[in-house]
Each structure stands twice: as C-alpha cells, then as structure tokens.
Coordinates of N, CA and C in Angstrom, one line a residue:
X1 N -36.8 -1.0 51.3 CA -35.4 -1.4 51.5 C -34.7 -1.2 50.1
X2 N -33.6 -0.5 50.1 CA -32.8 -0.3 48.9 C -31.5 -1.0 48.9
X3 N -31.0 -1.3 47.7 CA -29.7 -2.1 47.6 C -28.6 -1.3 48.2
X4 N -27.8 -1.9 49.0 CA -26.7 -1.2 49.7 C -25.7 -0.5 48.7
X5 N -25.4 -1.2 47.6 CA -24.5 -0.7 46.6 C -25.2 -0.8 45.2
X6 N -25.2 0.3 44.5 CA -25.8 0.3 43.1 C -24.7 0.7 42.1
X7 N -24.4 -0.1 41.1 CA -23.5 0.3 40.1 C -24.2 1.3 39.1
X8 N -23.7 2.5 39.0 CA -24.4 3.5 38.1 C -23.8 3.6 36.7
X9 N -22.5 3.1 36.6 CA -21.9 3.1 35.3 C -21.1 1.8 35.1
X10 N -21.6 0.9 34.2 CA -20.9 -0.4 34.0 C -19.7 -0.2 33.0
X11 N -18.7 -0.9 33.1 CA -17.6 -0.9 32.1 C -18.2 -1.5 30.8
X12 N -17.5 -1.1 29.7 CA -18.0 -1.6 28.4 C -16.9 -2.3 27.6
X13 N -17.3 -3.3 26.9 CA -16.4 -4.1 26.1 C -15.8 -3.3 25.0
X14 N -14.5 -3.6 24.6 CA -13.9 -2.9 23.5 C -13.2 -3.9 22.6
X15 N -12.9 -3.5 21.4 CA -12.1 -4.3 20.4 C -11.1 -3.4 19.8
X16 N -9.8 -3.6 20.1 CA -8.7 -2.7 19.9 C -7.5 -3.4 19.3
X17 N -6.6 -2.6 18.6 CA -5.3 -3.2 18.2 C -4.4 -3.4 19.3
X18 N -3.4 -4.3 19.2 CA -2.4 -4.6 20.2 C -1.6 -3.3 20.4
X19 N -1.4 -3.0 21.7 CA -0.6 -1.8 22.1 C -1.5 -0.6 22.3
X20 N -2.8 -0.7 22.1 CA -3.7 0.5 22.2 C -3.9 0.8 23.7
X21 N -3.9 2.0 24.1 CA -4.1 2.4 25.5 C -5.5 3.0 25.6
X22 N -6.2 2.5 26.7 CA -7.6 3.0 27.0 C -7.9 2.8 28.5
X23 N -9.1 3.1 28.9 CA -9.5 3.0 30.3 C -10.8 2.3 30.4
X24 N -10.9 1.3 31.3 CA -12.2 0.8 31.7 C -12.7 1.6 32.9
X25 N -14.0 1.9 32.9 CA -14.6 2.7 34.0 C -15.7 2.0 34.7
X26 N -15.8 2.1 36.0 CA -16.9 1.6 36.8 C -17.2 2.7 37.8
X27 N -18.5 2.9 38.0 CA -19.0 3.9 39.0 C -20.1 3.3 39.8
X28 N -20.2 3.6 41.1 CA -21.2 3.0 42.0 C -21.6 4.0 43.1
X29 N -22.7 3.7 43.7 CA -23.2 4.5 44.8 C -23.5 3.6 46.0
X30 N -23.3 4.1 47.2 CA -23.6 3.3 48.4 C -23.9 4.2 49.6
X31 N -24.2 3.6 50.7 CA -24.6 4.3 51.9 C -23.3 4.7 52.7
X32 N -22.2 4.1 52.4 CA -20.9 4.5 53.0 C -19.9 4.6 52.0
X33 N -18.6 4.9 52.3 CA -17.6 5.0 51.4 C -17.4 3.6 50.7
X34 N -17.0 3.6 49.4 CA -16.8 2.4 48.6 C -15.4 2.2 48.2
X35 N -15.1 0.9 48.1 CA -13.8 0.4 47.6 C -13.9 -0.4 46.3
X36 N -13.0 -0.2 45.4 CA -13.0 -0.9 44.1 C -11.8 -1.8 44.0
X37 N -12.1 -3.0 43.3 CA -11.0 -3.9 43.0 C -11.4 -4.6 41.7
X38 N -10.4 -4.5 40.7 CA -10.6 -5.1 39.4 C -10.0 -6.5 39.4
X39 N -10.7 -7.3 38.6 CA -10.2 -8.7 38.3 C -10.2 -8.9 36.8
X40 N -9.3 -9.8 36.4 CA -9.3 -10.2 34.9 C -9.3 -11.7 34.8
X41 N -9.7 -12.2 33.7 CA -9.8 -13.6 33.4 C -9.3 -13.9 32.0
X42 N -8.3 -14.8 32.0 CA -7.7 -15.2 30.7 C -7.9 -16.7 30.6
X43 N -8.6 -17.2 29.6 CA -9.0 -18.6 29.5 C -9.8 -18.9 30.8
X44 N -9.4 -19.9 31.6 CA -10.1 -20.2 32.8 C -9.5 -19.7 34.1
X45 N -8.5 -18.9 33.9 CA -7.8 -18.3 35.1 C -8.3 -17.0 35.5
X46 N -8.9 -16.8 36.6 CA -9.4 -15.5 37.1 C -8.6 -15.1 38.2
X47 N -8.1 -13.8 38.2 CA -7.2 -13.4 39.2 C -7.4 -11.9 39.5
X48 N -7.1 -11.5 40.7 CA -7.1 -10.1 41.2 C -6.0 -9.4 40.5
X49 N -6.2 -8.1 40.1 CA -5.2 -7.3 39.5 C -4.5 -6.5 40.6
X50 N -3.3 -6.7 41.0 CA -2.7 -6.0 42.1 C -2.7 -4.5 41.9
X51 N -3.1 -3.7 42.8 CA -3.0 -2.3 42.7 C -4.2 -1.6 42.0
X52 N -5.1 -2.5 41.4 CA -6.2 -1.9 40.6 C -7.4 -1.7 41.5
X53 N -7.3 -0.6 42.3 CA -8.3 -0.3 43.3 C -8.9 1.0 43.1
X54 N -8.9 1.6 41.8 CA -9.5 2.8 41.5 C -10.8 2.5 40.6
X55 N -11.6 3.6 40.5 CA -12.8 3.5 39.6 C -12.4 3.2 38.2
X56 N -11.3 3.8 37.8 CA -10.8 3.7 36.4 C -9.6 2.7 36.4
X57 N -9.6 1.8 35.3 CA -8.5 0.8 35.1 C -7.9 1.1 33.8
X58 N -6.6 1.8 33.9 CA -5.9 2.0 32.6 C -5.3 0.7 32.1
X59 N -5.4 0.5 30.8 CA -5.0 -0.8 30.1 C -4.2 -0.5 28.9
X60 N -3.1 -1.2 28.7 CA -2.4 -1.2 27.4 C -2.7 -2.6 26.8
X61 N -3.4 -2.6 25.7 CA -3.9 -3.9 25.2 C -2.8 -4.8 24.7
X62 N -2.8 -6.0 25.3 CA -1.8 -7.0 25.0 C -2.4 -8.3 24.5
X63 N -3.4 -8.8 25.2 CA -4.1 -10.0 24.8 C -5.6 -10.0 25.2
X64 N -6.4 -10.7 24.5 CA -7.8 -10.7 24.8 C -8.1 -11.3 26.1
X65 N -8.8 -10.5 27.0 CA -9.2 -10.9 28.3 C -10.5 -10.4 28.7
X66 N -11.1 -11.0 29.8 CA -12.3 -10.5 30.4 C -12.0 -9.8 31.7
X67 N -12.8 -8.8 32.0 CA -12.6 -7.9 33.2 C -13.9 -7.7 34.0
X68 N -13.8 -7.6 35.3 CA -14.9 -7.2 36.1 C -14.4 -6.4 37.3
X69 N -15.2 -5.6 37.9 CA -14.8 -4.8 39.0 C -15.7 -5.1 40.2
X70 N -15.1 -5.4 41.4 CA -15.9 -5.6 42.6 C -15.9 -4.3 43.4
X71 N -17.1 -4.0 43.9 CA -17.3 -2.8 44.7 C -17.8 -3.2 46.1
X72 N -17.2 -2.8 47.1 CA -17.6 -3.1 48.5 C -17.6 -1.9 49.4
X73 N -18.4 -2.0 50.4 CA -18.5 -0.9 51.4 C -17.9 -1.3 52.7
X74 N -18.1 -0.5 53.7 CA -17.5 -0.8 55.0 C -18.3 -1.8 55.8
X75 N -19.4 -2.2 55.3 CA -20.3 -3.1 56.0 C -20.3 -4.5 55.4
X76 N -19.3 -4.8 54.6 CA -19.1 -6.1 54.0 C -20.2 -6.4 52.9
X77 N -20.8 -5.4 52.4 CA -21.6 -5.5 51.2 C -20.7 -5.4 50.0
X78 N -21.0 -6.2 49.0 CA -20.2 -6.2 47.8 C -21.1 -6.6 46.6
X79 N -20.8 -5.9 45.4 CA -21.4 -6.3 44.2 C -20.3 -6.3 43.1
X80 N -20.6 -7.0 42.0 CA -19.6 -7.1 40.9 C -20.3 -6.4 39.7
X81 N -19.4 -5.8 38.9 CA -19.9 -5.2 37.7 C -20.1 -6.3 36.6
X82 N -20.7 -5.9 35.5 CA -20.7 -6.9 34.4 C -19.3 -7.3 34.0
X83 N -19.2 -8.5 33.5 CA -17.9 -8.9 32.8 C -17.9 -8.3 31.5
X84 N -16.8 -7.7 31.1 CA -16.6 -7.1 29.8 C -15.4 -7.7 29.1
X85 N -15.4 -7.8 27.8 CA -14.4 -8.4 27.0 C -13.5 -7.3 26.4
X86 N -12.2 -7.4 26.6 CA -11.2 -6.6 25.9 C -10.6 -7.5 24.8
X87 N -11.1 -7.3 23.6 CA -10.6 -8.1 22.4 C -9.4 -7.4 21.8
X88 N -8.3 -8.1 21.6 CA -7.1 -7.5 21.1 C -6.8 -8.1 19.8
X89 N -6.6 -7.3 18.8 CA -6.2 -7.8 17.4 C -4.7 -7.7 17.2
X90 N -4.1 -8.8 17.0 CA -2.6 -8.8 16.9 C -2.1 -8.4 15.5
X91 N -2.9 -8.7 14.5 CA -2.4 -8.4 13.1 C -3.4 -7.6 12.3
X92 N -3.3 -6.3 12.3 CA -4.3 -5.5 11.7 C -3.6 -4.4 10.8
X93 N -2.6 -4.8 10.1 CA -1.8 -3.8 9.3 C -2.7 -3.0 8.4
X94 N -3.5 -3.7 7.6 CA -4.4 -2.9 6.6 C -5.6 -2.2 7.3
X95 N -6.0 -2.8 8.4 CA -7.2 -2.2 9.1 C -6.9 -1.3 10.2
X96 N -5.6 -1.0 10.4 CA -5.2 -0.2 11.6 C -5.9 1.2 11.5
X97 N -6.5 1.6 12.6 CA -7.2 2.9 12.6 C -6.3 4.1 12.5
X98 N -6.8 5.2 12.0 CA -5.9 6.4 11.8 C -5.5 6.9 13.2
X99 N -4.5 7.8 13.2 CA -4.0 8.3 14.4 C -5.0 9.0 15.3
X100 N -6.0 9.6 14.6 CA -7.0 10.4 15.3 C -8.3 9.5 15.5
X101 N -8.1 8.2 15.5 CA -9.2 7.3 15.7 C -10.0 7.6 16.9
X102 N -11.3 7.7 16.8 CA -12.2 8.1 17.9 C -13.0 6.8 18.4
X103 N -12.7 5.6 17.9 CA -13.4 4.4 18.3 C -14.4 3.9 17.4
X104 N -14.6 4.6 16.2 CA -15.6 4.1 15.2 C -15.2 2.8 14.7
X105 N -16.1 2.0 14.2 CA -15.7 0.6 13.7 C -14.8 0.6 12.6
X106 N -13.8 -0.3 12.6 CA -12.8 -0.5 11.5 C -12.8 -2.0 11.2
X107 N -13.2 -2.4 10.0 CA -13.2 -3.8 9.7 C -11.8 -4.3 9.5
X108 N -11.4 -5.4 10.2 CA -10.1 -6.0 10.2 C -10.1 -7.4 9.6
X109 N -11.3 -8.0 9.5 CA -11.4 -9.3 8.8 C -12.7 -9.4 8.0
X110 N -12.5 -9.6 6.7 CA -13.7 -9.6 5.8 C -14.1 -11.1 5.5
X111 N -15.3 -11.3 5.3 CA -15.8 -12.7 4.9 C -15.2 -13.1 3.6
X112 N -15.1 -14.4 3.4 CA -14.5 -15.0 2.1 C -15.6 -15.7 1.3
X113 N -15.4 -15.7 0.0 CA -16.4 -16.5 -0.8 C -16.4 -17.9 -0.5
X114 N -17.6 -18.5 -0.5 CA -17.8 -19.9 -0.1 C -18.5 -20.7 -1.2
X115 N -18.2 -22.0 -1.3 CA -18.9 -22.9 -2.1 C -19.3 -24.1 -1.2
X116 N -20.5 -24.4 -1.0 CA -21.0 -25.3 0.0 C -21.9 -26.3 -0.6
X117 N -21.8 -27.6 -0.4 CA -22.7 -28.6 -0.8 C -24.0 -28.4 -0.1
X118 N -25.1 -28.7 -0.8 CA -26.4 -28.6 -0.2 C -26.5 -29.4 1.1
X119 N -27.1 -28.8 2.1 CA -27.2 -29.5 3.4 C -26.0 -29.4 4.3
X120 N -24.9 -29.0 3.8 CA -23.7 -28.9 4.6 C -23.7 -27.5 5.4
X121 N -22.9 -27.4 6.4 CA -22.8 -26.1 7.2 C -22.1 -25.0 6.4
X122 N -22.6 -23.8 6.7 CA -22.0 -22.6 6.1 C -21.5 -21.7 7.3
X123 N -20.3 -21.2 7.1 CA -19.8 -20.2 8.1 C -19.0 -19.1 7.4
X124 N -19.5 -17.9 7.7 CA -18.8 -16.7 7.3 C -18.3 -15.9 8.5
X125 N -17.2 -15.2 8.4 CA -16.7 -14.5 9.6 C -16.3 -13.0 9.2
X126 N -16.6 -12.2 10.2 CA -16.3 -10.8 10.0 C -15.8 -10.3 11.4
X127 N -14.8 -9.4 11.4 CA -14.3 -8.8 12.7 C -14.0 -7.3 12.5
X128 N -14.3 -6.6 13.5 CA -14.1 -5.1 13.5 C -13.6 -4.6 14.8
X129 N -12.7 -3.6 14.8 CA -12.3 -2.9 16.0 C -13.3 -1.8 16.3
X130 N -13.4 -1.4 17.6 CA -14.2 -0.3 17.9 C -14.3 -0.1 19.4
X131 N -14.5 1.1 19.8 CA -14.6 1.5 21.3 C -15.9 2.3 21.4
X132 N -17.0 1.7 21.9 CA -17.1 0.4 22.5 C -17.1 -0.7 21.4
X133 N -17.0 -2.0 21.8 CA -16.9 -3.0 20.8 C -18.2 -3.0 19.9
X134 N -18.0 -3.2 18.6 CA -19.1 -3.1 17.7 C -20.1 -4.2 17.8
X135 N -21.3 -4.0 17.4 CA -22.3 -5.1 17.2 C -22.3 -5.4 15.7
X136 N -22.8 -6.5 15.4 CA -22.8 -7.0 14.0 C -24.2 -7.3 13.5
X137 N -24.4 -7.1 12.2 CA -25.6 -7.5 11.5 C -25.3 -8.0 10.1
X138 N -25.7 -9.2 9.8 CA -25.5 -9.8 8.5 C -26.6 -9.5 7.5
X139 N -26.3 -9.4 6.2 CA -27.3 -9.3 5.2 C -27.1 -10.2 4.0
X140 N -28.1 -10.7 3.4 CA -28.0 -11.5 2.2 C -28.8 -10.9 1.1
X141 N -28.2 -10.6 0.0 CA -28.8 -9.9 -1.2 C -29.5 -8.6 -0.7
X142 N -28.9 -7.9 0.2 CA -29.4 -6.6 0.7 C -30.5 -6.8 1.7
X143 N -30.9 -8.0 2.1 CA -32.0 -8.2 3.1 C -31.4 -8.6 4.4
X144 N -31.9 -7.9 5.5 CA -31.4 -8.1 6.8 C -31.7 -9.6 7.3
X145 N -30.7 -10.3 7.8 CA -30.9 -11.6 8.4 C -31.1 -11.5 9.9
X146 N -32.4 -11.7 10.3 CA -32.8 -11.3 11.7 C -32.0 -12.0 12.7
X147 N -31.6 -13.3 12.5 CA -31.0 -14.1 13.5 C -29.4 -14.0 13.5
X148 N -28.9 -13.4 12.5 CA -27.4 -13.4 12.3 C -26.8 -12.0 12.8
X149 N -26.5 -12.0 14.1 CA -26.1 -10.8 14.8 C -24.7 -11.0 15.5
X150 N -23.9 -11.9 15.0 CA -22.6 -12.2 15.6 C -21.5 -12.0 14.6
X151 N -20.3 -12.0 15.1 CA -19.2 -12.0 14.2 C -19.2 -13.1 13.2
X152 N -19.6 -14.3 13.6 CA -19.6 -15.5 12.8 C -21.1 -15.7 12.3
X153 N -21.3 -15.7 11.0 CA -22.6 -16.2 10.5 C -22.5 -17.7 10.4
X154 N -23.5 -18.4 11.0 CA -23.5 -19.9 10.9 C -24.8 -20.4 10.5
X155 N -24.8 -21.3 9.5 CA -26.0 -22.0 9.1 C -25.7 -23.4 9.1
X156 N -26.4 -24.2 9.9 CA -26.1 -25.6 10.2 C -26.3 -26.5 8.9
X157 N -27.5 -26.3 8.3 CA -27.9 -27.1 7.1 C -28.3 -26.1 6.0
X158 N -27.5 -26.0 5.0 CA -27.8 -25.0 4.0 C -28.8 -25.5 3.0
X159 N -29.6 -24.5 2.5 CA -30.6 -24.8 1.5 C -30.2 -24.0 0.2
X160 N -30.8 -24.3 -0.9 CA -30.5 -23.5 -2.1 C -30.8 -22.0 -1.9
X161 N -31.8 -21.7 -1.1 CA -32.2 -20.3 -0.9 C -31.1 -19.5 -0.1
X162 N -30.1 -20.3 0.5 CA -29.0 -19.6 1.2 C -28.0 -19.0 0.2
X163 N -28.0 -19.4 -1.0 CA -27.1 -18.8 -2.0 C -27.4 -17.3 -2.1
X164 N -26.3 -16.6 -2.4 CA -26.5 -15.1 -2.6 C -25.3 -14.4 -2.2
X165 N -25.4 -13.1 -2.2 CA -24.3 -12.2 -1.8 C -24.5 -11.7 -0.4
X166 N -23.5 -11.9 0.4 CA -23.5 -11.6 1.8 C -22.6 -10.5 2.2
X167 N -22.9 -9.7 3.2 CA -22.0 -8.7 3.7 C -22.5 -8.4 5.2
X168 N -21.6 -7.8 6.0 CA -21.8 -7.6 7.4 C -21.6 -6.1 7.7
X169 N -22.5 -5.6 8.6 CA -22.3 -4.2 9.1 C -21.9 -4.3 10.5
X170 N -20.8 -3.6 10.8 CA -20.3 -3.5 12.2 C -20.6 -2.0 12.7
X171 N -21.3 -1.9 13.8 CA -21.7 -0.5 14.3 C -21.5 -0.4 15.8
X172 N -21.3 0.9 16.2 CA -21.3 1.2 17.6 C -21.8 2.7 17.7
X173 N -21.6 3.3 18.8 CA -22.2 4.7 19.0 C -21.5 5.7 18.2
X174 N -20.3 5.4 17.6 CA -19.6 6.3 16.7 C -19.9 6.2 15.3
X175 N -20.6 5.1 14.8 CA -20.8 5.0 13.4 C -20.9 3.5 13.0
X176 N -20.8 3.3 11.7 CA -20.8 1.9 11.2 C -19.8 1.8 10.1
X177 N -19.5 0.5 9.8 CA -18.5 0.2 8.8 C -19.0 -1.2 8.1
X178 N -19.0 -1.2 6.8 CA -19.5 -2.4 6.1 C -18.3 -3.3 5.6
X179 N -18.5 -4.6 5.7 CA -17.5 -5.5 5.2 C -17.6 -5.5 3.7
X180 N -16.7 -6.2 3.0 CA -16.8 -6.4 1.6 C -17.9 -7.4 1.3
X181 N -18.5 -7.4 0.2 CA -19.6 -8.3 -0.2 C -19.0 -9.6 -0.8
X182 N -19.5 -10.8 -0.5 CA -18.9 -12.0 -1.0 C -20.1 -12.9 -1.5
X183 N -19.8 -13.7 -2.5 CA -20.8 -14.6 -3.0 C -20.7 -16.0 -2.3
X184 N -21.9 -16.5 -2.0 CA -22.0 -17.9 -1.5 C -22.8 -18.7 -2.4
X185 N -22.2 -19.9 -2.8 CA -22.8 -20.8 -3.8 C -23.2 -22.0 -3.1
X186 N -24.4 -22.4 -3.1 CA -24.9 -23.6 -2.4 C -25.3 -24.7 -3.4
X187 N -24.8 -25.9 -3.3 CA -25.2 -27.0 -4.0 C -25.2 -27.0 -5.5
X188 N -24.3 -26.2 -6.1 CA -24.3 -26.1 -7.6 C -23.8 -27.4 -8.2
X189 N -23.0 -28.1 -7.5 CA -22.5 -29.4 -8.0 C -23.5 -30.5 -8.0
X190 N -24.5 -30.4 -7.1 CA -25.5 -31.5 -6.9 C -26.9 -31.2 -7.5
X191 N -27.0 -30.1 -8.3 CA -28.3 -29.8 -8.9 C -28.6 -30.9 -10.0
X192 N -29.9 -31.1 -10.3 CA -30.3 -32.1 -11.3 C -29.7 -31.7 -12.7
X193 N -29.4 -32.7 -13.5 CA -28.8 -32.5 -14.8 C -29.6 -31.5 -15.6
X194 N -30.9 -31.5 -15.5 CA -31.7 -30.7 -16.4 C -31.5 -29.2 -16.0
X195 N -31.1 -28.9 -14.8 CA -30.8 -27.6 -14.4 C -29.4 -27.1 -14.7
X196 N -28.5 -28.1 -14.9 CA -27.1 -27.7 -15.1 C -26.8 -27.5 -16.6
X197 N -27.6 -28.1 -17.4 CA -27.2 -28.0 -18.9 C -27.9 -26.8 -19.5
X198 N -27.4 -25.6 -19.1 CA -27.9 -24.4 -19.6 C -26.7 -23.7 -20.3
X199 N -26.8 -23.6 -21.6 CA -25.7 -23.1 -22.4 C -26.1 -21.8 -23.1
X200 N -25.2 -20.8 -23.1 CA -25.5 -19.5 -23.7 C -24.4 -19.2 -24.7
X201 N -24.8 -18.8 -25.9 CA -23.8 -18.4 -27.0 C -23.9 -16.9 -27.1
X202 N -22.8 -16.3 -26.9 CA -22.7 -14.8 -27.0 C -21.8 -14.5 -28.2
X203 N -22.3 -13.6 -29.1 CA -21.6 -13.2 -30.2 C -21.5 -11.7 -30.2
X204 N -20.3 -11.1 -30.2 CA -20.1 -9.7 -30.2 C -19.4 -9.3 -31.5
X205 N -20.2 -8.6 -32.4 CA -19.6 -8.2 -33.7 C -19.0 -6.8 -33.5
X206 N -17.7 -6.7 -33.7 CA -16.9 -5.5 -33.5 C -16.5 -4.8 -34.7
X207 N -16.4 -5.5 -35.8 CA -15.9 -4.9 -37.1 C -17.0 -5.0 -38.1
X208 N -17.3 -3.9 -38.7 CA -18.3 -3.8 -39.8 C -17.6 -3.2 -41.0
X209 N -18.2 -3.6 -42.2 CA -17.5 -3.2 -43.4 C -17.7 -1.7 -43.6
X210 N -18.8 -1.1 -43.3 CA -19.1 0.3 -43.6 C -19.3 1.1 -42.3
X211 N -18.8 0.6 -41.1 CA -18.9 1.4 -39.9 C -17.5 1.3 -39.2
X212 N -17.2 2.3 -38.4 CA -15.9 2.3 -37.6 C -16.0 1.2 -36.5
X213 N -14.9 0.7 -36.0 CA -14.9 -0.3 -35.0 C -15.7 0.2 -33.7
X214 N -16.4 -0.7 -33.1 CA -17.2 -0.4 -31.9 C -16.5 -1.0 -30.7
X215 N -16.6 -0.3 -29.6 CA -16.0 -0.9 -28.3 C -17.1 -1.6 -27.5
X216 N -18.3 -1.2 -27.6 CA -19.4 -1.7 -26.7 C -19.5 -3.2 -26.8
X217 N -19.5 -3.8 -28.0 CA -19.7 -5.3 -28.0 C -18.7 -6.1 -27.2
X218 N -17.5 -5.7 -27.2 CA -16.5 -6.4 -26.3 C -16.9 -6.3 -24.9
X219 N -17.2 -5.1 -24.4 CA -17.6 -4.9 -23.0 C -18.9 -5.6 -22.7
X220 N -19.8 -5.5 -23.6 CA -21.1 -6.2 -23.3 C -21.0 -7.7 -23.2
X221 N -20.2 -8.3 -24.1 CA -20.0 -9.8 -24.0 C -19.3 -10.1 -22.7
X222 N -18.3 -9.3 -22.3 CA -17.6 -9.6 -21.1 C -18.6 -9.6 -19.9
X223 N -19.4 -8.5 -19.8 CA -20.3 -8.4 -18.7 C -21.4 -9.4 -18.7
X224 N -22.0 -9.7 -19.9 CA -23.0 -10.7 -20.0 C -22.5 -12.1 -19.6
X225 N -21.3 -12.4 -20.0 CA -20.7 -13.7 -19.7 C -20.6 -13.9 -18.1
X226 N -20.2 -12.9 -17.4 CA -20.1 -13.0 -16.0 C -21.5 -13.2 -15.3
X227 N -22.5 -12.4 -15.9 CA -23.8 -12.5 -15.3 C -24.4 -13.9 -15.6
X228 N -24.3 -14.4 -16.8 CA -24.8 -15.7 -17.1 C -24.1 -16.8 -16.4
X229 N -22.8 -16.7 -16.2 CA -22.1 -17.8 -15.4 C -22.6 -17.8 -14.0
X230 N -22.9 -16.6 -13.5 CA -23.4 -16.5 -12.1 C -24.7 -17.2 -12.0
X231 N -25.5 -17.2 -13.1 CA -26.8 -17.8 -13.1 C -26.7 -19.3 -13.4
X232 N -25.5 -19.9 -13.6 CA -25.4 -21.3 -13.8 C -25.3 -21.7 -15.3
X233 N -25.1 -20.8 -16.2 CA -25.0 -21.1 -17.6 C -23.5 -21.5 -17.9
X234 N -23.4 -22.4 -18.9 CA -22.1 -22.6 -19.6 C -22.1 -21.6 -20.7
X235 N -21.1 -20.8 -20.8 CA -21.1 -19.7 -21.8 C -20.0 -19.8 -22.8
X236 N -20.4 -19.7 -24.1 CA -19.4 -19.7 -25.2 C -19.5 -18.3 -25.8
X237 N -18.3 -17.6 -25.7 CA -18.2 -16.2 -26.2 C -17.4 -16.1 -27.5
X238 N -18.0 -15.4 -28.5 CA -17.3 -15.3 -29.8 C -17.3 -13.8 -30.1
X239 N -16.2 -13.3 -30.7 CA -16.1 -12.0 -31.2 C -15.8 -12.0 -32.7
X240 N -16.5 -11.1 -33.4 CA -16.4 -11.0 -34.9 C -16.5 -12.3 -35.6

C-alpha cells in the first residue's frame, strides 16, 4: 500500500528584506488530479489565503509569517506540507543586498560586546537574510561551539571559560557570511583581589641623543597596552 499523496518538493523558509518579491513552491504526486491550497499563520491566527490554489505562491514580503500548503485529491485524501517561515527584516539599510542578489547570506544584525557577572546568563544575537533562510554556527576564539546553532547564542550560567572572542557564521546553499567578532568578558569584577592586582609599566623611549627619532616605540606601547589590558592588567604607559 502506498501513500495516496506524496509531497515531492517542500517549500523552504526564507529571510528577506521588506518589499522583496519571491515564490514559495510545493510539488506533490498522487493517484488522481491534485488540488493545492495555501495557508498562512501570523502569531496565533491561521487562515486560508483566498485564491492561493496553485503550486507556486508569489509573495511580496511585508511581515514575518508562517506558511503551509494543503494538497488534496478527488478521493478526500489530503496532506500538508512542512510549515515554513518567511522572516521579513524591516530595517536593513546597511545590510540591504545588492540589486543582483542571488539569495546568499547577508548579515543584518551583528552581536554586541558583553560584560557579564560570573554565573549570570549570556546572550548574543546575529541575524542574516538569505534564500533559503541561512543556518547559523557560533564560534569562540576560533573554536566551533557544537550546541550553538541558532541566531541567538544563549548560556544560562556563565563560567570564566566562557570569556573570549565570539563570532557567527550564517550559511546557505549560496555561500556564507561572517558576523563581526566581539569580546565577551565574564566575571572580571568578581575575581579575587590577588588576580586583579596585576600592574604593568610600559616605557617607550622615542628620543635619543645620538639617534634620529623612532616611531616604533610609540606604536609598540599602544599595542602592548591594549593586549595587557585585555589580560586584566592595570597599565601605566610612559613615553621618553
């Protein structure tokens, strides 16, 4: 016994800018002629879309909604496609895709630097447009975070080891796009005093009596100061 109706092509979720035109597709096979009917859901309201009785559903993106397609035959058999999400971004001025956009991921929301007390929750957020909708993968210090595969990275109870530099990769069948990298600082205010009292004295000599002025000491002190401060040092910088 075989299923009366089999969906051979499911619609796919997309993430697009407001006003973008595209088409959702559904294909099915059955033992008699088939009829299609599309439905949409916004919040908790699910409704039939009048006139949407073709395999393809043209859409002009206005607001984020869910869609499904019902397929039935002449013998009262019916199946529904997967629910898919049409995510619409209202404000994407800097991330707006080029005119010849082919659906490759475009980051529209980058994560922000965070300072979190030890044991408190951490949340970072990334968002990207793409057709199909991109999948997400987070990294810390260049290492893949196996469990963090959503737009929002969430850690319920932070540990000191959660400190580091985070970034997210959004990818789909057309390619990938990386978010900006951001630093996350965990528990720096609550570390023991013995760990906080680290002081570095940097002296950059730029002027010498028998040598021309040097530029490197100024640059070196500036770069070393940032590095040591990132490691928790109090830095005193002196020139000449």
